[in-house]
CSV table of C-alpha atoms and ligand atoms in Angstrom, one decimal:
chain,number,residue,atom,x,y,z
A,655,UNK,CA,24.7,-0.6,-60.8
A,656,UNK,CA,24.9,1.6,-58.0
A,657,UNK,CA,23.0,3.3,-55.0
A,658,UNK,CA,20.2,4.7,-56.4
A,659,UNK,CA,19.0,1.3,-58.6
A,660,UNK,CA,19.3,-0.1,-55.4
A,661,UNK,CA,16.9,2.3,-54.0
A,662,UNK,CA,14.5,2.3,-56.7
A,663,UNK,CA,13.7,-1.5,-56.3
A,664,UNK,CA,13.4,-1.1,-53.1
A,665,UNK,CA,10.9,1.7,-53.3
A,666,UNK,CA,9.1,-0.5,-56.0
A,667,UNK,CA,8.7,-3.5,-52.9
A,668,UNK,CA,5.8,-2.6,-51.7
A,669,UNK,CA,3.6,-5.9,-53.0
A,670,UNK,CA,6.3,-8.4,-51.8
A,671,UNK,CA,6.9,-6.6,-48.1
A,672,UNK,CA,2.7,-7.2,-48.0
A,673,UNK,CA,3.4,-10.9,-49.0
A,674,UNK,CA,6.2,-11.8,-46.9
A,675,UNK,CA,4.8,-10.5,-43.9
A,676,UNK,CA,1.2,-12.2,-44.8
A,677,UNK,CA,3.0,-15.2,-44.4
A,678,UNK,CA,5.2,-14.8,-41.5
A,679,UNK,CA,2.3,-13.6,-39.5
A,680,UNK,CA,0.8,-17.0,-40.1
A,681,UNK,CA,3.4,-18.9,-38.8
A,682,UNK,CA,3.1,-17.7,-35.4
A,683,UNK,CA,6.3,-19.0,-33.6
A,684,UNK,CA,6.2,-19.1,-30.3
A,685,UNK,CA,7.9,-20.3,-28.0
A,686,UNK,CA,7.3,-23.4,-25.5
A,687,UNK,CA,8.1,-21.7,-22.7
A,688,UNK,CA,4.6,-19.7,-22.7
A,689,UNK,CA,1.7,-21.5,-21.4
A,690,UNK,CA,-0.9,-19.8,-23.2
A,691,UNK,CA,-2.7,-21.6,-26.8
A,692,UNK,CA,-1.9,-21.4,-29.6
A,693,UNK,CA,0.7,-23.9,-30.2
A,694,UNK,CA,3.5,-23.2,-28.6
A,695,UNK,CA,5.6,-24.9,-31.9
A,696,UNK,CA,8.7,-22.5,-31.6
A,697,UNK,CA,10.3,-21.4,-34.7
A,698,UNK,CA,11.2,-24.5,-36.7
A,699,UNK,CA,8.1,-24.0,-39.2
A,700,UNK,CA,8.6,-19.8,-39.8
A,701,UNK,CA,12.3,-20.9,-40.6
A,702,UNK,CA,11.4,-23.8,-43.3
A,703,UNK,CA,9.2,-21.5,-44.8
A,704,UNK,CA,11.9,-18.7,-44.5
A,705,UNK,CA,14.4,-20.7,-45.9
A,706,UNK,CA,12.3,-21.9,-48.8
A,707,UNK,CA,11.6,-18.1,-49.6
A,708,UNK,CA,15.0,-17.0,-49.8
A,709,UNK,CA,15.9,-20.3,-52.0
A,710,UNK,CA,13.6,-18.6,-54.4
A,711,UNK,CA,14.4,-15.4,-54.2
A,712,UNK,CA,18.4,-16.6,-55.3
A,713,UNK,CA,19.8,-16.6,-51.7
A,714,UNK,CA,21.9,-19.7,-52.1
A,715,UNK,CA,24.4,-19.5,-49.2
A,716,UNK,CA,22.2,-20.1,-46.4
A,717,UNK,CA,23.5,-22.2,-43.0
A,718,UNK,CA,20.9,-23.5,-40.0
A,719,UNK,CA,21.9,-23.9,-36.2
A,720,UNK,CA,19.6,-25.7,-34.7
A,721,UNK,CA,19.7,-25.3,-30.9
A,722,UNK,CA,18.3,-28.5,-29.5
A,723,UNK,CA,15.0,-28.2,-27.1
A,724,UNK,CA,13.0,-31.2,-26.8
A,725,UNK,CA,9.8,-29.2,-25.7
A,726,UNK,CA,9.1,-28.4,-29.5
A,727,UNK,CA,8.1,-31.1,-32.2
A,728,UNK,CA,11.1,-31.8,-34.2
A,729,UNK,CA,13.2,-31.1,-31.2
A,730,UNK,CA,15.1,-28.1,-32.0
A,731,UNK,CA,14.9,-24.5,-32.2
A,732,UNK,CA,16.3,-23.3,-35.7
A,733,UNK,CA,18.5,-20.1,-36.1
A,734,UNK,CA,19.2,-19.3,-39.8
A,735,UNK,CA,22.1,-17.1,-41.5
A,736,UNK,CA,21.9,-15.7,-44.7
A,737,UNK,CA,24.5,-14.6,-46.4
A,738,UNK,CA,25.2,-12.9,-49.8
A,739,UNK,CA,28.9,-12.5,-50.9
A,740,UNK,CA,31.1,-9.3,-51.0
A,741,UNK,CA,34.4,-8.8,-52.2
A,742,UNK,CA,35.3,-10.0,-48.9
A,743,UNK,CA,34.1,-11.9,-46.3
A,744,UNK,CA,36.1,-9.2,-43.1
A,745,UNK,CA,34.0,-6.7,-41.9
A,746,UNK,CA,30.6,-8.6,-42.8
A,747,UNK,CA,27.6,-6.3,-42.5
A,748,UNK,CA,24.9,-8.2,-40.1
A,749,UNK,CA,21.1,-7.9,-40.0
A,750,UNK,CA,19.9,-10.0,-36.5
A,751,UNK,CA,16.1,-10.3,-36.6
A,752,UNK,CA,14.3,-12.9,-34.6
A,753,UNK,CA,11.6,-15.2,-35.7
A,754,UNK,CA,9.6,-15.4,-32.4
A,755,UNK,CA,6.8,-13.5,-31.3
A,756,UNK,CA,4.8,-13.2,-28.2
A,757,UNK,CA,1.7,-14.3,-27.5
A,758,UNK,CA,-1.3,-11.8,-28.2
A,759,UNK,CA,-2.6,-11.5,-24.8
A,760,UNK,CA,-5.5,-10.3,-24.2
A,761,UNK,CA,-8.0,-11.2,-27.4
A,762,UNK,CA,-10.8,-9.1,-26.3
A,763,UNK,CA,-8.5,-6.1,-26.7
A,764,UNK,CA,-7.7,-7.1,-30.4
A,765,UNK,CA,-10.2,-5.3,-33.5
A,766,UNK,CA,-7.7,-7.7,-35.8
A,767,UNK,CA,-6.8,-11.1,-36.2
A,768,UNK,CA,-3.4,-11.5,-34.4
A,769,UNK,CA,-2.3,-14.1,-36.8
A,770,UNK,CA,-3.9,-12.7,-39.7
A,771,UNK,CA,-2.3,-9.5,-42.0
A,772,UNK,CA,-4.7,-7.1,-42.5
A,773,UNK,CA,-3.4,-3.9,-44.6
A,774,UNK,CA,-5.0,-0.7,-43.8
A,775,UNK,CA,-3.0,1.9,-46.4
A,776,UNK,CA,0.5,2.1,-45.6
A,777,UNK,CA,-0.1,-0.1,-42.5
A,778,UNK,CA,0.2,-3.5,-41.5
A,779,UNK,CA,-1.4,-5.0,-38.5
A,780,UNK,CA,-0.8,-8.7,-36.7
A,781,UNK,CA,1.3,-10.0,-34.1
A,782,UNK,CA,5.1,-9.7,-35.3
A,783,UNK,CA,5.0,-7.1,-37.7
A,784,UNK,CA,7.1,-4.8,-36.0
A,785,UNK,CA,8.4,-6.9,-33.6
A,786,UNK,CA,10.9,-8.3,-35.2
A,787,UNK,CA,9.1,-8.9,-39.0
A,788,UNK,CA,10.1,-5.4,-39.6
A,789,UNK,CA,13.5,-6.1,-39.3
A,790,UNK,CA,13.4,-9.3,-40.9
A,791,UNK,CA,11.0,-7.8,-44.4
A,792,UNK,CA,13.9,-4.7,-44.0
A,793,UNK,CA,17.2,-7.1,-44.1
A,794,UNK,CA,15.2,-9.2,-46.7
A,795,UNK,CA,14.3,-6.4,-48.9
A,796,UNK,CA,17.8,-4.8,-49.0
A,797,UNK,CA,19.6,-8.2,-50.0
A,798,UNK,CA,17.3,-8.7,-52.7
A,799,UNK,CA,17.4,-5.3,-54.2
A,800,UNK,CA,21.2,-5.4,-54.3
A,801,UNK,CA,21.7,-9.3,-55.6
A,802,UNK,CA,18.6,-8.4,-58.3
A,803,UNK,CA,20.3,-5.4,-59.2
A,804,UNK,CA,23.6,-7.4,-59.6
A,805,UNK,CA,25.4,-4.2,-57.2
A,806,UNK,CA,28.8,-5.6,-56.0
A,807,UNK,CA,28.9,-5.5,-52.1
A,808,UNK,CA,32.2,-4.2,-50.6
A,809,UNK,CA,32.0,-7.2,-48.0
A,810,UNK,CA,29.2,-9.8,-47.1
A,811,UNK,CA,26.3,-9.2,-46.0
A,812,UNK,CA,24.8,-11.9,-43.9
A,813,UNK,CA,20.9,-11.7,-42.4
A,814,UNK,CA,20.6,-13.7,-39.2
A,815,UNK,CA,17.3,-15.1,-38.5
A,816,UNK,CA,17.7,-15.8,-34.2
A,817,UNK,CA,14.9,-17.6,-32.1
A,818,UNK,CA,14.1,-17.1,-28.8
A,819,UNK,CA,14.4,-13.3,-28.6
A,820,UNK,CA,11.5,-12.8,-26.2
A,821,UNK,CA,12.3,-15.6,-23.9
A,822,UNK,CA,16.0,-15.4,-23.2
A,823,UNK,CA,18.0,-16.0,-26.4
A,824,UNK,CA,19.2,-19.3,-24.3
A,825,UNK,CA,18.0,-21.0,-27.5
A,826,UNK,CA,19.1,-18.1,-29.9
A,827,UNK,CA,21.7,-15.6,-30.0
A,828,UNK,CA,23.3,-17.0,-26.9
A,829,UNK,CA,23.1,-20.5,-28.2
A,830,UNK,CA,25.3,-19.5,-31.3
A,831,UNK,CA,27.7,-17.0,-29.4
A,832,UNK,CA,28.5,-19.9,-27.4
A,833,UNK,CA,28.3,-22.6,-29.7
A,834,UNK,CA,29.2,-21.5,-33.1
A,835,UNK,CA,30.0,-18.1,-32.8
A,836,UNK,CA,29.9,-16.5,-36.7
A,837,UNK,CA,30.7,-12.5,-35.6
A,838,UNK,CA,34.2,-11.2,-35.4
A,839,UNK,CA,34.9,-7.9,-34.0
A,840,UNK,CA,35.0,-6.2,-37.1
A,841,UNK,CA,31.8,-6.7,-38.1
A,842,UNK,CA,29.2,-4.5,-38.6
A,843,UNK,CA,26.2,-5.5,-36.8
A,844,UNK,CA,22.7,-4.2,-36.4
A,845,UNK,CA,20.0,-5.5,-34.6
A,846,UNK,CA,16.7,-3.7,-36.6
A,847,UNK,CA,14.0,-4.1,-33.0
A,848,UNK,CA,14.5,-0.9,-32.0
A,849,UNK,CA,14.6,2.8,-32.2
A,850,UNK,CA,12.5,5.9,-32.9
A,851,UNK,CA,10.0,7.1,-34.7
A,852,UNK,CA,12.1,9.1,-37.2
A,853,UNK,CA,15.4,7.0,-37.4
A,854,UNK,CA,16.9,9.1,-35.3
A,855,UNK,CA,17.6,6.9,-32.3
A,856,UNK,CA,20.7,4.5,-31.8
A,857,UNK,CA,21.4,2.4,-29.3
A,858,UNK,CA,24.7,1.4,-28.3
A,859,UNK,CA,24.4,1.1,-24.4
A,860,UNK,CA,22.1,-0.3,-21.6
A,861,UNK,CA,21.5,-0.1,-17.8
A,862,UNK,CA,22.1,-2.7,-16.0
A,863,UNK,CA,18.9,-4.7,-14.3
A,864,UNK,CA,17.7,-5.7,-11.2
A,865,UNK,CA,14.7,-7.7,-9.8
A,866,UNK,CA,14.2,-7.7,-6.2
A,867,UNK,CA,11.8,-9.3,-4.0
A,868,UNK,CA,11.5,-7.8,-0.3
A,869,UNK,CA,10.5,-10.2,2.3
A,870,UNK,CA,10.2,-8.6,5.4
A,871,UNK,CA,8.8,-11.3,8.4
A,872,UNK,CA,7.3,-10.1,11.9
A,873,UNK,CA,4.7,-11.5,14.0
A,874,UNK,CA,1.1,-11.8,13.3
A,875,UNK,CA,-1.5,-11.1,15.9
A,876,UNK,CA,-4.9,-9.5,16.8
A,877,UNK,CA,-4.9,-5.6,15.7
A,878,UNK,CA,-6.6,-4.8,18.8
A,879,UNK,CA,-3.4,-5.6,20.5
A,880,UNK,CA,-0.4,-5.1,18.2
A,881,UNK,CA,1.8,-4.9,21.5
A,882,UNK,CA,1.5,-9.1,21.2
A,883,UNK,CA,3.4,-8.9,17.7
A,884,UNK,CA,5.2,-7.0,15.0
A,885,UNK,CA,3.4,-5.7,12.6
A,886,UNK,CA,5.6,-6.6,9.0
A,887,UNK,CA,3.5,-4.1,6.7
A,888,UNK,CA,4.9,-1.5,9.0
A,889,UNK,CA,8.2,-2.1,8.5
A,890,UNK,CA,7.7,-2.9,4.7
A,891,UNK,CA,6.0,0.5,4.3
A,892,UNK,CA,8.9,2.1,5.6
A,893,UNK,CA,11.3,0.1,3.7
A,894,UNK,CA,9.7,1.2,0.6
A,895,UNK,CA,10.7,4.9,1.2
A,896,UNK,CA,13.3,4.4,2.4
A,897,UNK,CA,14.6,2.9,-0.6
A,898,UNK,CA,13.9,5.7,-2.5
A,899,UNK,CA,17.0,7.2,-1.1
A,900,UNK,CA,18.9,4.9,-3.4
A,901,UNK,CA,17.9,8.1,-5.8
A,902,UNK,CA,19.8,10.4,-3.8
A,903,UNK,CA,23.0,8.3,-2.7
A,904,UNK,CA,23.0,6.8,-6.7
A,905,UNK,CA,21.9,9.5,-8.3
A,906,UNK,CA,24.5,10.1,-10.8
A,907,UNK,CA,22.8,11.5,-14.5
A,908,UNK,CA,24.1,10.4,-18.2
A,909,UNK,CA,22.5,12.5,-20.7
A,910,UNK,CA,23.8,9.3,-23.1
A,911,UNK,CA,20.2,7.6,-20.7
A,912,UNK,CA,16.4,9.0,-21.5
A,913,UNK,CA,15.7,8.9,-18.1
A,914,UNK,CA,19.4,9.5,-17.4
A,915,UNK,CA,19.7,8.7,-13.8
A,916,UNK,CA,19.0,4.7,-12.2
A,917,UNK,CA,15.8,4.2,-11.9
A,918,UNK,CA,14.2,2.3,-8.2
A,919,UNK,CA,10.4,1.6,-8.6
A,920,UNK,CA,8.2,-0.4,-6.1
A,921,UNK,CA,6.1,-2.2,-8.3
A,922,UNK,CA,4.7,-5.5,-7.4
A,923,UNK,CA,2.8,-6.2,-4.3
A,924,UNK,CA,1.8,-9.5,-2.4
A,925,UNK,CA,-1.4,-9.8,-0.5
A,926,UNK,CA,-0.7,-10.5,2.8
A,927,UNK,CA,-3.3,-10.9,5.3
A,928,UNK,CA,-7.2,-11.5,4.2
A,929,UNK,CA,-9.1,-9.5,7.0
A,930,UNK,CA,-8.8,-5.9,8.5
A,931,UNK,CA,-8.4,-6.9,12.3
A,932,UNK,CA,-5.0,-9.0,11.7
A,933,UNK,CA,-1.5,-7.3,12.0
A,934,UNK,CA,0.4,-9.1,9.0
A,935,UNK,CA,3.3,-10.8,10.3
A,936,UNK,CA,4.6,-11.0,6.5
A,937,UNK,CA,5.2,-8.5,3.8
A,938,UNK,CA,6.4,-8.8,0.8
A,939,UNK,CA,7.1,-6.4,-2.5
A,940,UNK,CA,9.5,-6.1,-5.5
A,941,UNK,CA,11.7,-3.4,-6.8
A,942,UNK,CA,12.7,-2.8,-10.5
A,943,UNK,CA,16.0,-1.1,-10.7
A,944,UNK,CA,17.8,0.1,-13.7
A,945,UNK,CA,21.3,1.1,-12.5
A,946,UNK,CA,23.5,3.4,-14.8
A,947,UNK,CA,26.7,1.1,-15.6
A,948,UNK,CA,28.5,3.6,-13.6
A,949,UNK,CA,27.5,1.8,-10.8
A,950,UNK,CA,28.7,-1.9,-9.9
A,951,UNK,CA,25.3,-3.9,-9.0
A,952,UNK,CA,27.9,-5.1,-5.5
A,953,UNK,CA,27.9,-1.5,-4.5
A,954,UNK,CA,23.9,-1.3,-5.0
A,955,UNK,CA,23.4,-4.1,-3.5
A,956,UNK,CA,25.6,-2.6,-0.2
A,957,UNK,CA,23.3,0.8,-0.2
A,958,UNK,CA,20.1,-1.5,-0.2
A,959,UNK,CA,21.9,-4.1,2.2
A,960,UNK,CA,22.6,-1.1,5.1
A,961,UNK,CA,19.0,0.2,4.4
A,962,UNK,CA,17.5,-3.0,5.0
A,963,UNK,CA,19.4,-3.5,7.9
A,964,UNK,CA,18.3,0.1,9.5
A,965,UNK,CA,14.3,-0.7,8.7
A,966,UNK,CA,15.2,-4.6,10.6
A,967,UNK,CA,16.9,-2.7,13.7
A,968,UNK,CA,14.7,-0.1,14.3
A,969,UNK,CA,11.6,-2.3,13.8
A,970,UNK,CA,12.5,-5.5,15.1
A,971,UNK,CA,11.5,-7.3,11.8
A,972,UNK,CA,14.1,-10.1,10.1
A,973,UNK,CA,14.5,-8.3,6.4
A,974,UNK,CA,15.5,-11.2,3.5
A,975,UNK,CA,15.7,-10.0,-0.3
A,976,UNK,CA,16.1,-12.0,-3.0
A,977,UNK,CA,17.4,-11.4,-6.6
A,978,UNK,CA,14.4,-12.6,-9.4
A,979,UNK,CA,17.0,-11.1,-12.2
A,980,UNK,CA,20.4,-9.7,-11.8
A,981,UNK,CA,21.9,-8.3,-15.3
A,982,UNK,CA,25.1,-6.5,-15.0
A,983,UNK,CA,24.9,-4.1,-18.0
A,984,UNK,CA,27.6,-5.0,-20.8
A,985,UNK,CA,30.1,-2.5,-21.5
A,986,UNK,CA,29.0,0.5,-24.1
A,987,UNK,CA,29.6,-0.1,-27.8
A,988,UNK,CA,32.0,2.6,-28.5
A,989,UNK,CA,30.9,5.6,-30.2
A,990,UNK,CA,33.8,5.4,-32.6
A,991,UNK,CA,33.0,1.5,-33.8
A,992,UNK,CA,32.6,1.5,-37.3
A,993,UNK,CA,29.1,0.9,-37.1
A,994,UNK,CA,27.8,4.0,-35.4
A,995,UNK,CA,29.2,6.0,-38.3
A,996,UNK,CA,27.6,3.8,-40.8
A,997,UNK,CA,24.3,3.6,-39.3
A,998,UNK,CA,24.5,7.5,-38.8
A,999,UNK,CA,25.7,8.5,-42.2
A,1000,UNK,CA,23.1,5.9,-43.5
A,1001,UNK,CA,20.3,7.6,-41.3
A,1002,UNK,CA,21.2,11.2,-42.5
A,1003,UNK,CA,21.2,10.4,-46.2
A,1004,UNK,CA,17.8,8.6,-45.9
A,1005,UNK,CA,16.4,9.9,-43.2
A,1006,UNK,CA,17.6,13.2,-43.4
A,1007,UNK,CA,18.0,13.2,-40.0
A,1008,UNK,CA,21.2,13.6,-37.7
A,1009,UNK,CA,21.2,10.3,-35.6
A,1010,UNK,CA,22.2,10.1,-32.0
A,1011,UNK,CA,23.6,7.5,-29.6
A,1012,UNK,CA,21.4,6.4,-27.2
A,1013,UNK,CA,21.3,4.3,-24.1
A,1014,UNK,CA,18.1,2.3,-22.6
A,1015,UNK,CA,16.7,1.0,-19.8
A,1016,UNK,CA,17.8,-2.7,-20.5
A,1017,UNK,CA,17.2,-6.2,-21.5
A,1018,UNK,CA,17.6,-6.3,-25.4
A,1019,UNK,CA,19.7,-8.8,-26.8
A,1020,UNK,CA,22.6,-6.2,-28.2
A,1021,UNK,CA,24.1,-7.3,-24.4
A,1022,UNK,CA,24.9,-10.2,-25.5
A,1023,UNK,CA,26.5,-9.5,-28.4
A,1024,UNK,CA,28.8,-6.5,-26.6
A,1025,UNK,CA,29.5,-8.8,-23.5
A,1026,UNK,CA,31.2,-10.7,-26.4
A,1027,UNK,CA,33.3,-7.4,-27.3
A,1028,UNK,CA,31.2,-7.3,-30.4
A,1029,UNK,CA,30.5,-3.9,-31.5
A,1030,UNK,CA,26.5,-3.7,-32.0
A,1031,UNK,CA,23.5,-1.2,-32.5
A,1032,UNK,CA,19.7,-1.5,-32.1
A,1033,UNK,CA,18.5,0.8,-34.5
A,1034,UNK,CA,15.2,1.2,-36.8
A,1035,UNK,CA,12.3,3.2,-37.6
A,1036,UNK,CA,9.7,2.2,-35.6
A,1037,UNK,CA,6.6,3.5,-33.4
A,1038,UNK,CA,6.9,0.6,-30.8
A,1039,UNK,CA,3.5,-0.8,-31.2
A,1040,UNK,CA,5.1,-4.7,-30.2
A,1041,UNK,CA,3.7,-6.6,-27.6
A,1042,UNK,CA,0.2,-5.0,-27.5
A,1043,UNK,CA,-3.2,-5.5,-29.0
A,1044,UNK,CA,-3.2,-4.4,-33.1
A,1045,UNK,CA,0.4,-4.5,-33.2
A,1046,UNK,CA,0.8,-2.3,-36.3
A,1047,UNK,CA,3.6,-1.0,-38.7
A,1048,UNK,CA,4.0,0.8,-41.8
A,1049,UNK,CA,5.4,-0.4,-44.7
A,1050,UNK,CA,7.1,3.1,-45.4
A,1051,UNK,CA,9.0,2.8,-42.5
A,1052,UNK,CA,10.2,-1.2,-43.4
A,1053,UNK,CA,11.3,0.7,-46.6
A,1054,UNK,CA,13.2,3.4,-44.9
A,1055,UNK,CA,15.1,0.5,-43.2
A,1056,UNK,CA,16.1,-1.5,-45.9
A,1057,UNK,CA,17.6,1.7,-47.4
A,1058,UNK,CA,19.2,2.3,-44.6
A,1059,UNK,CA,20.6,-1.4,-44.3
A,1060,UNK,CA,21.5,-1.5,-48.1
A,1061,UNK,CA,23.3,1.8,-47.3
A,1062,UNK,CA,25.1,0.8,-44.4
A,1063,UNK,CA,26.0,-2.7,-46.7
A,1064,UNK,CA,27.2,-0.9,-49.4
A,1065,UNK,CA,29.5,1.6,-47.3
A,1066,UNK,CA,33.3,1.4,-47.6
A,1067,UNK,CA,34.6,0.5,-44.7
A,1068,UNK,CA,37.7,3.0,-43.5
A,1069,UNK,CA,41.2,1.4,-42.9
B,746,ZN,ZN1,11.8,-7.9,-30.6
């Protein structure tokens, strides 16, 4: 049994992708940390009925890490590995999907029933089927093409069912890295919640982040005489352009980053006074920075230290910021890990595409993998409909994937 049987099942999956996703978007998911109905139940119910599926479907080595949280009935929040056996167990082939979703926001803005499959042709809409059900129906489908076709795996391959994806991975990814860690570096590891429409995107690097809230405190007083105090939106306003000189004195481009220079945006703003005739003696706003890992976050931190300084001096305000999130990007995965080459080869034959490494703007759970020295890739074929009202995906992309997967699975690995 080879490639191409392989293949042929999984072009022939079309009913049971419908199925499995009909009844993980019932099982919604989410986690406590949301405030929003419906039940906030985390992931403990999509990962019985998970683990029951794959008992079926002849998955017999399966292992649960339960990451205790005692805001969630039962207690704990489940992570699940999969694994089918290879010839050997070095070099194991990893699918991480997560079971959680996010909440569907706005109703009004739905035509579909978040938590209800509805098929429409080739595609799928309801909350989670891209993000991640995609991945998880794609790492499904390709481990049950090659076990039913009895093809022999070069090494394991082991699908990782994580929680807590969209809420900080403290209760998923980063839970097992630090409690039970089951990667080595040799590993092959992709993490299928990412990537472009044609296959032709792969991640291996991110920006580092930065949340920043601007304080900047006068004196409040009557706007018919402003001499009597210090007016803070002045000095804020001036702070915000003056920060975009960060652009210039930071402003070095890799073409490896779509956009490929940092990135400083003013984005939200605090009220500050209610009626038209008071000088504000407060101001506050936040920055979003994505900083190239070129640059330390210390030595962006100086540039927006001295500018902060210059707006305090020159407008006798008191300047304070404060850090809401501070992520110092995790070092690249290297072009030449095994798993680049995989995913690329993989991508050409089924794609027919040439794939290229890519770097983002930040925040996907690859960083913690690579902080670990663990050589990772977010890659899939996907038109990025998550989060939104009528999350959709097609079922012809899920079926790209899982070639790709069982391609990249059933790749030698060199010496
Ligand atoms: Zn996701």
């Amino acid at each position: 049994m080879g490639f191409s049987d392989v293949t042929e099942k999984i072009d022939a999956s079309t009913e049971d992708i419908i199925e499995l996703e009909r009844e993980l978007v019932a099982i919604p998911a989410l986690s406590p940390t949301y405030e929003a109905p419906p039940d906030q139940t985390g992931e403990a119910p999509k990962v019985a009925f998970l683990r029951k599926y794959l008992e079926q479907h002849g998955f017999s080595d399966l292992t649960v890490i339960d990451a205790p949280d005692d805001r969630v009935p039962g207690g704990v929040r489940p992570n699940l590995v999969a694994r089918v056996a290879g010839k050997t167990s070095k070099g194991t082939t990893w699918i991480m999907a997560h079971t959680d979703v996010v909440p569907p926001g706005d109703m009004d803005k739905w035509t579909t029933e978040p938590f209800e499959l509805k098929v429409d042709g080739d595609r799928l809409f309801g909350r989670g089927v891209e993000d991640n059900h995609q991945g998880i129906v794609a790492g499904v489908m390709a481990a049950r093409a090659i076990m039913e076709t009895g093809t022999e795996l070069p090494r394991d391959l082991a699908i990782l069912f994580v929680a807590d994806e969209e809420c900080g991975s403290k209760y998923g990814i980063d839970y097992l890295l630090e409690n039970d860690n089951p990667f080595s570096p040799d590993d092959v590891i992709i993490v299928p919640d990412g990537g472009a429409a044609d296959g032709s995107e792969i991640e291996v690097a991110e920006k580092s982040i930065m949340w920043i809230e601007f304080r900047v405190t006068g004196e409040q007083c009557h706007a018919s005489m402003p001499d009597k105090g210090t007016n803070a939106l002045r000095a804020g306003a001036n702070l915000i352009v003056r920060l975009d000189e960060l652009n210039k004195t930071l402003g070095k481009a890799d073409e490896l980053f779509a956009p490929p220079t940092s990135t400083f945006e003013p984005t939200k703003k605090e009220a500050n006074v209610p009626n038209v005739n008071t000088i504000p003696g407060e101001d506050s706003f936040c920055f979003d920075c994505r900083v190239l890992p070129d640059y330390p976050l210390a030595d962006v931190e100086a540039e927006i230290e001295k500018i902060c300084q210059g707006v305090a001096e020159e407008f006798g305000v008191e300047v304070k910021h404060e850090f809401i999130q501070k992520e110092e990007a995790a070092t690249a995965t290297p072009m030449d890990a095994p798993v680049v080459g995989l995913v690329r080869d993989a991508v050409r034959e089924i794609h027919g595409v040439e794939a290229k490494a890519v770097g983002i703007g930040g925040g996907t759970v690859a960083a913690f993998l690579r902080r670990k020295g663990l050589p990772c890739v977010v890659w899939s074929t996907m038109e990025e409909t998550m989060h939104g009202p009528d999350e959709n995906a097609l079922i012809s992309n899920m079926i790209k994937d899982a070639k790709v997967i069982a391609h990249v699975a059933l790749a030698e690995l060199a010496d």
